[in-house]
Coordinates of C-alpha atoms in Angstrom, one line a residue:
Chain A
M1 CA -24.1 35.4 -9.9
S2 CA -26.8 35.4 -12.5
R3 CA -26.2 33.4 -15.6
T4 CA -28.5 31.6 -18.1
R5 CA -28.2 27.9 -17.7
P6 CA -27.5 26.0 -20.9
E7 CA -30.3 24.1 -22.7
H8 CA -28.4 20.9 -23.0
Y9 CA -25.4 19.0 -21.6
D10 CA -22.6 19.4 -24.1
G11 CA -20.6 16.6 -25.7
L12 CA -17.8 16.7 -23.1
Q13 CA -20.3 16.5 -20.2
I14 CA -22.1 13.6 -21.8
L15 CA -18.8 11.8 -22.5
L16 CA -17.5 12.4 -19.0
H17 CA -20.8 11.2 -17.5
W18 CA -20.8 7.9 -19.2
G19 CA -17.0 7.5 -19.0
V20 CA -17.1 7.9 -15.2
A21 CA -20.2 5.6 -15.0
L22 CA -18.3 2.9 -16.7
L23 CA -15.2 3.4 -14.6
I24 CA -17.2 3.3 -11.4
A25 CA -18.8 0.0 -12.5
G26 CA -15.3 -1.4 -13.3
V27 CA -13.7 -0.2 -10.0
F28 CA -16.6 -1.5 -8.0
S29 CA -16.4 -4.9 -9.7
L30 CA -12.7 -5.2 -9.2
A31 CA -13.2 -4.6 -5.5
L32 CA -15.8 -7.3 -5.3
I33 CA -13.5 -9.7 -7.1
F34 CA -10.3 -9.2 -5.2
D35 CA -11.9 -8.9 -1.8
D36 CA -12.2 -12.6 -1.3
M37 CA -9.0 -13.6 -3.1
P38 CA -6.0 -15.0 -1.2
L39 CA -2.9 -13.0 -1.6
S40 CA -1.3 -13.6 -5.0
P41 CA 0.4 -11.5 -7.8
A42 CA -3.0 -11.6 -9.6
K43 CA -4.7 -10.0 -6.5
F44 CA -2.0 -7.3 -6.3
G45 CA -2.7 -6.6 -10.0
L46 CA -6.4 -6.2 -9.4
I47 CA -5.9 -4.0 -6.4
S48 CA -3.5 -1.8 -8.3
W49 CA -6.0 -1.4 -11.2
H50 CA -8.7 -0.7 -8.7
K51 CA -6.6 2.1 -7.2
W52 CA -5.5 3.5 -10.6
L53 CA -9.0 3.6 -12.0
G54 CA -10.3 5.0 -8.7
I55 CA -7.8 7.8 -8.9
T56 CA -8.9 8.4 -12.5
V57 CA -12.5 8.7 -11.3
L58 CA -11.3 11.3 -8.8
A59 CA -9.5 13.3 -11.5
L60 CA -12.4 13.1 -13.9
A61 CA -14.9 14.1 -11.1
V62 CA -12.8 17.2 -10.4
L63 CA -12.7 17.9 -14.2
R64 CA -16.5 17.5 -14.4
L65 CA -17.1 19.9 -11.5
A66 CA -14.7 22.4 -13.0
W67 CA -16.4 22.3 -16.4
R68 CA -19.8 22.4 -14.8
G69 CA -18.7 25.5 -12.9
I70 CA -17.5 27.2 -16.2
R71 CA -20.2 26.1 -18.5
G72 CA -23.1 25.3 -16.2
A73 CA -25.6 22.5 -16.5
P74 CA -29.2 22.5 -17.7
A75 CA -31.9 22.9 -15.1
A76 CA -34.3 20.1 -14.4
D77 CA -37.5 20.2 -16.4
T78 CA -39.6 22.9 -14.7
S79 CA -42.7 20.9 -15.4
L80 CA -41.5 18.4 -12.7
P81 CA -42.7 18.8 -9.2
A82 CA -40.4 20.8 -6.9
W83 CA -39.8 17.9 -4.6
Q84 CA -38.5 15.8 -7.5
R85 CA -36.2 18.5 -8.7
G86 CA -35.0 19.0 -5.2
L87 CA -34.4 15.3 -4.7
A88 CA -32.6 15.0 -8.1
T89 CA -30.3 18.0 -7.2
G90 CA -29.6 16.4 -3.8
V91 CA -28.7 13.1 -5.3
H92 CA -26.4 14.8 -7.9
H93 CA -24.6 16.7 -5.1
L94 CA -24.1 13.5 -3.1
L95 CA -22.9 11.6 -6.2
Y96 CA -20.3 14.4 -6.9
L97 CA -19.3 14.3 -3.2
L98 CA -18.8 10.5 -3.2
M99 CA -17.0 10.6 -6.6
I100 CA -14.4 12.7 -4.8
A101 CA -14.5 11.4 -1.2
L102 CA -14.6 7.7 -2.0
P103 CA -11.3 7.6 -4.0
L104 CA -9.8 10.1 -1.6
A105 CA -10.6 7.7 1.3
G106 CA -9.1 4.9 -0.7
W107 CA -5.9 6.8 -1.4
L108 CA -5.7 7.9 2.3
M109 CA -6.2 4.2 3.3
S110 CA -3.5 3.0 1.0
S111 CA -1.1 5.6 2.5
A112 CA -2.1 4.7 6.1
K113 CA -1.5 1.0 5.3
G114 CA 2.0 1.9 4.1
Y115 CA 1.4 1.3 0.4
S116 CA 2.2 4.2 -1.9
V117 CA 0.1 4.5 -5.0
V118 CA 2.1 4.5 -8.3
L119 CA -0.4 5.5 -10.9
F120 CA -0.4 3.0 -13.7
G121 CA 2.9 1.8 -12.4
K122 CA 4.5 5.0 -13.7
I123 CA 3.5 8.1 -11.7
P124 CA 4.2 8.0 -8.0
L125 CA 1.5 9.8 -6.0
P126 CA 2.4 11.4 -2.7
D127 CA 1.4 9.6 0.5
L128 CA -1.4 11.6 2.1
V129 CA -0.8 10.3 5.7
G130 CA 2.0 8.4 7.5
K131 CA 1.7 4.7 8.2
D132 CA -0.9 4.1 10.8
E133 CA -2.5 0.7 11.1
A134 CA -5.6 1.8 13.2
L135 CA -6.2 4.8 10.8
G136 CA -5.9 2.4 7.9
H137 CA -8.5 0.2 9.3
L138 CA -10.9 3.1 10.0
L139 CA -10.4 4.4 6.5
K140 CA -11.1 1.0 5.0
E141 CA -14.5 1.0 6.9
A142 CA -15.2 4.5 5.6
H143 CA -14.2 3.6 2.1
E144 CA -16.5 0.5 2.1
L145 CA -19.4 2.4 3.6
M146 CA -19.1 5.1 1.0
A147 CA -18.9 2.5 -1.8
W148 CA -22.2 0.9 -0.7
T149 CA -23.8 4.3 -0.3
L150 CA -22.6 5.2 -3.8
L151 CA -24.1 2.0 -5.2
V152 CA -27.5 2.8 -3.6
L153 CA -27.4 6.4 -5.0
V154 CA -26.4 5.3 -8.5
A155 CA -29.3 2.8 -8.4
L156 CA -31.7 5.6 -7.4
H157 CA -30.2 7.9 -10.0
A158 CA -30.6 5.3 -12.8
A159 CA -34.0 4.2 -11.7
A160 CA -35.2 7.8 -11.7
A161 CA -33.8 8.3 -15.2
I162 CA -35.5 5.2 -16.5
K163 CA -38.8 6.1 -14.8
H164 CA -38.7 9.5 -16.5
H165 CA -38.1 8.0 -19.9
V166 CA -40.4 5.0 -19.7
I167 CA -43.3 6.1 -17.5
D168 CA -43.2 9.9 -17.6
K169 CA -41.9 9.9 -21.2
D170 CA -40.1 13.2 -20.6
T171 CA -36.7 14.4 -21.9
T172 CA -34.7 13.8 -18.7
L173 CA -32.8 10.7 -19.9
A174 CA -32.5 11.9 -23.4
R175 CA -30.5 14.9 -22.2
M176 CA -27.7 12.4 -21.3
L177 CA -28.5 10.0 -24.2
P178 CA -29.0 12.3 -27.2
F179 CA -29.9 9.3 -29.5
L180 CA -33.1 8.9 -27.4
R181 CA -34.3 12.4 -28.2
R182 CA -37.8 12.1 -29.6
K183 CA -38.7 13.9 -32.8
T184 CA -41.9 15.3 -31.3
S185 CA -41.8 17.4 -28.2
Chain B
M1 CA 16.0 -32.1 40.0
I2 CA 14.8 -28.8 38.7
K3 CA 16.9 -26.5 40.8
P4 CA 20.4 -27.7 39.6
L5 CA 19.1 -27.4 36.0
V6 CA 18.0 -23.8 36.5
L7 CA 21.3 -23.1 38.2
A8 CA 23.3 -24.6 35.3
T9 CA 21.3 -22.6 32.8
L10 CA 21.9 -19.4 34.7
L11 CA 25.6 -20.2 34.9
L12 CA 25.8 -21.0 31.2
G13 CA 23.8 -17.8 30.5
A14 CA 26.2 -15.8 32.6
A15 CA 29.2 -17.4 30.9
G16 CA 27.7 -16.6 27.5
T17 CA 27.3 -12.9 28.2
S18 CA 30.6 -12.4 29.8
A19 CA 32.4 -13.9 26.8
A20 CA 31.0 -11.1 24.6
A21 CA 32.2 -7.8 25.9
Q22 CA 29.7 -5.9 23.9
T23 CA 26.0 -6.6 24.1
L24 CA 23.3 -5.7 21.6
A25 CA 20.6 -3.4 23.0
P26 CA 17.5 -4.7 21.1
G27 CA 15.3 -1.8 22.3
K28 CA 17.6 0.8 20.7
S29 CA 18.3 -1.3 17.6
S30 CA 16.3 -1.9 14.4
L31 CA 16.3 -4.3 11.5
E32 CA 14.3 -3.1 8.5
F33 CA 14.0 -3.7 4.9
T34 CA 12.5 -1.9 1.9
F35 CA 11.2 -3.5 -1.3
S36 CA 8.9 -2.5 -4.1
Q37 CA 5.4 -3.7 -4.7
M38 CA 3.5 -2.7 -7.8
G39 CA 6.0 0.0 -8.3
G40 CA 5.6 1.5 -4.8
K41 CA 8.1 1.3 -1.9
V42 CA 7.0 -0.9 1.0
D43 CA 8.9 -1.0 4.4
G44 CA 9.1 -4.0 6.6
N45 CA 11.0 -5.1 9.7
F46 CA 12.0 -7.9 11.9
K47 CA 11.4 -7.5 15.6
G48 CA 13.3 -10.5 16.8
Y49 CA 17.0 -11.0 16.3
T50 CA 20.1 -11.7 18.4
G51 CA 23.7 -10.8 17.7
K52 CA 27.1 -11.5 18.9
I53 CA 29.2 -8.6 17.9
N54 CA 32.7 -7.6 18.8
F55 CA 33.6 -4.4 17.1
D56 CA 36.2 -1.8 17.9
P57 CA 36.1 1.0 15.2
A58 CA 39.9 1.4 15.8
K59 CA 40.5 -2.3 14.9
P60 CA 38.0 -3.2 12.2
E61 CA 40.2 -6.1 11.1
K62 CA 39.4 -7.8 14.4
A63 CA 35.7 -7.3 14.1
Q64 CA 33.4 -10.2 14.6
A65 CA 29.7 -10.3 14.0
Q66 CA 27.1 -13.0 14.0
L67 CA 23.4 -12.1 13.7
E68 CA 20.5 -14.5 13.9
V69 CA 17.1 -13.3 12.8
D70 CA 13.8 -14.9 14.0
L71 CA 11.9 -14.9 10.7
N72 CA 8.6 -15.5 12.5
T73 CA 8.8 -11.9 13.7
I74 CA 8.6 -10.5 10.1
D75 CA 6.3 -7.5 9.6
V76 CA 5.6 -6.4 6.1
G77 CA 2.8 -4.0 7.2
G78 CA -0.3 -6.1 7.4
A79 CA -1.6 -9.4 8.8
D80 CA -2.3 -10.9 5.3
G81 CA 1.2 -10.1 4.1
N82 CA 2.9 -11.3 7.3
A83 CA 1.1 -14.7 7.0
E84 CA 2.0 -14.9 3.3
A85 CA 5.7 -14.1 4.0
K86 CA 6.0 -17.1 6.3
K87 CA 4.6 -19.5 3.8
K88 CA 6.6 -22.0 1.7
A89 CA 6.9 -19.8 -1.3
W90 CA 8.6 -17.0 0.7
F91 CA 10.6 -17.6 3.9
N92 CA 9.2 -21.1 4.6
V93 CA 9.7 -20.4 8.3
A94 CA 8.4 -23.9 9.3
A95 CA 11.5 -25.4 7.7
F96 CA 13.9 -22.4 8.0
P97 CA 12.9 -20.4 11.1
K98 CA 16.2 -18.4 11.2
A99 CA 18.3 -16.3 8.9
T100 CA 21.9 -15.8 9.8
F101 CA 24.6 -13.2 8.9
T102 CA 28.2 -13.7 9.6
A103 CA 30.7 -10.9 8.9
T104 CA 33.8 -12.0 6.9
S105 CA 35.6 -8.7 6.6
V106 CA 35.3 -5.1 7.8
K107 CA 37.4 -2.5 6.1
A108 CA 37.8 1.1 7.3
L109 CA 37.0 3.8 4.8
G110 CA 37.8 6.7 7.1
S111 CA 35.7 9.1 9.1
G112 CA 33.7 6.4 10.9
K113 CA 32.7 4.6 7.7
F114 CA 33.4 1.0 6.9
D115 CA 32.8 -1.5 4.2
V116 CA 31.3 -4.8 5.5
K117 CA 31.3 -8.1 3.8
G118 CA 29.7 -11.3 5.0
K119 CA 27.6 -14.3 4.4
L120 CA 23.9 -14.1 4.6
T121 CA 21.9 -17.4 4.9
I122 CA 18.2 -17.5 4.3
K123 CA 16.2 -20.6 3.5
G124 CA 19.4 -22.7 3.6
I125 CA 21.0 -20.6 0.8
S126 CA 24.2 -18.7 1.6
R127 CA 25.2 -15.7 -0.5
D128 CA 28.1 -13.2 -0.1
V129 CA 26.6 -9.8 0.6
G130 CA 28.1 -6.4 1.6
G131 CA 27.4 -2.8 2.2
P132 CA 28.4 0.4 3.9
L133 CA 28.4 0.9 7.7
T134 CA 28.8 4.0 9.8
A135 CA 29.9 3.6 13.4
T136 CA 29.2 6.3 16.0
Q137 CA 30.5 6.1 19.5
S138 CA 28.6 8.0 22.2
G139 CA 29.6 7.2 25.8
D140 CA 29.6 3.5 26.3
Q141 CA 27.2 3.0 23.3
L142 CA 28.4 2.2 19.8
E143 CA 25.9 2.6 17.1
L144 CA 26.4 0.7 13.9
K145 CA 24.2 1.9 11.1
G146 CA 24.3 0.4 7.6
S147 CA 22.6 -1.2 4.7
V148 CA 22.9 -4.3 2.6
A149 CA 21.4 -4.6 -0.9
V150 CA 20.2 -8.1 -1.8
K151 CA 18.2 -9.8 -4.5
R152 CA 15.3 -11.7 -3.1
L153 CA 15.3 -14.3 -5.9
A154 CA 18.9 -15.3 -5.0
F155 CA 17.5 -16.7 -1.8
Q156 CA 14.4 -18.2 -3.5
L157 CA 12.2 -15.7 -1.7
G158 CA 9.0 -15.7 -3.7
E159 CA 8.7 -19.0 -5.6
G160 CA 6.2 -19.9 -8.3
A161 CA 3.9 -17.1 -9.3
W162 CA 5.6 -14.8 -6.8
A163 CA 8.9 -15.0 -8.8
D164 CA 7.3 -12.3 -11.0
T165 CA 9.3 -9.2 -10.3
D166 CA 6.7 -6.8 -11.7
T167 CA 4.6 -7.5 -8.6
V168 CA 7.3 -7.6 -6.0
G169 CA 10.6 -6.3 -7.1
D170 CA 13.8 -8.4 -6.9
D171 CA 15.8 -5.7 -5.2
V172 CA 15.6 -5.5 -1.4
T173 CA 17.5 -3.1 0.8
I174 CA 18.2 -4.2 4.3
R175 CA 18.8 -1.4 6.8
Y176 CA 20.1 -2.0 10.3
K177 CA 20.9 0.0 13.3
L178 CA 22.6 -2.0 16.0
V179 CA 23.4 -0.3 19.3
L180 CA 26.2 -2.1 21.2
I181 CA 26.8 -1.4 24.9
G182 CA 30.2 -2.0 26.5
K183 CA 33.8 -2.2 25.2
A184 CA 35.1 -4.4 22.5
D185 CA 37.7 -7.1 23.4

C-alpha cells in the first residue's frame, strides 16, 4: 500500500491528541485519589467517573487509530537520526496499545469483580467475563502495571517533544501545537 | 461433669430435629440478593442461615416457616464491601447479628405457585414483606424457589451518607432456593 503521508496532523487529530491527553491525566488522578479512600458514596462516585472516562479514552483511541488509518499521519522529520525516528514510532505504537489495553483490562477487571459498568450511569456495557475473584485480582495487577508503564511512556513522549522544541528547535512539537509554528523555517 | 452435658445437648439436638419433619439442606440451598450500585446490578449472598420449615404444597394454609440468617456471612463480592456491610451504617452486625423471617400466610396460586407473606426483621426493624414462590417436589426433596422485593432504607440499611440511593439503590431483590428433605407434618 503506497500512499503519500500528509504534511501535517489535521484539526481532528490534534483535537483528539490533546483531548485524550487531558482525559488520561484526569483518569490517572482519579485512581490516585480513590485508591486510599475508605469505602463511601464519594469513593463510588470517583471510581465510576474513572471507569467512564477510561472507557471514553478507549473509544477515542479506537477513533484515533481509525482516522489515522484513513487519513494517515505525517512522517517524522527525515533530518532526525534513524534511531530517534525508530524510537518515536515504537513509543507511539506502545502508547496506542496501552490506550486500548489499559481501559480494556479495567473493564475486564470490573466484570470479573462482579461490577457491571453503566457508562455515565445511562448506558449499560456488557460484562466481558463472568464473576471470578482470582481473575479480578490478576486483572487489577495488570491494570496497575500498565498504568505505571503508560505514565513512564507519556513522560518520555512529552520529554522528547520538549527536547525537540527547546534544544533542537525543530518542528516536532509545533506539529501538535500549531500556535508554536515558527515563521522562519 | 462434661459427659452428662454433652449427652443432654445431643438429646436436645435430636429432639429438635425430630420435631421438624422436613430439614433444610444448606448445601443445596441458596440465599442471594441483588441491588444496584452506580446504576449496575450487583449480586450478593448469605452463606449462613438456618430454617425451620414445614410445608406441604397440598396444604399451604398449614405452612410454617422461620428463617434465621447469620448476617456475618454476608458476601457482596469483595472484602472491602463485606467489611463495610457489617458496620453500623449498614447491618450493624455487632448489635444485630441475625435477621429473621417468619411466614404469616402462604396462598396457593395453582400449578405449584404460591404467594408468600411474612415478617422480615433486620436491625430490630420488622416489616411485612411478600413475594412469589414456586414449589417443586422431586423424590423426597421439595425445592422452594422464590423472591422477595424489599427497600433497604425501610430497614435503615445504609445510614448517613449511604442513604443516598444514587450510589446504592433502595430496591433490593432477595432470591432464595430452599431444598427441604423429608415429609411435612
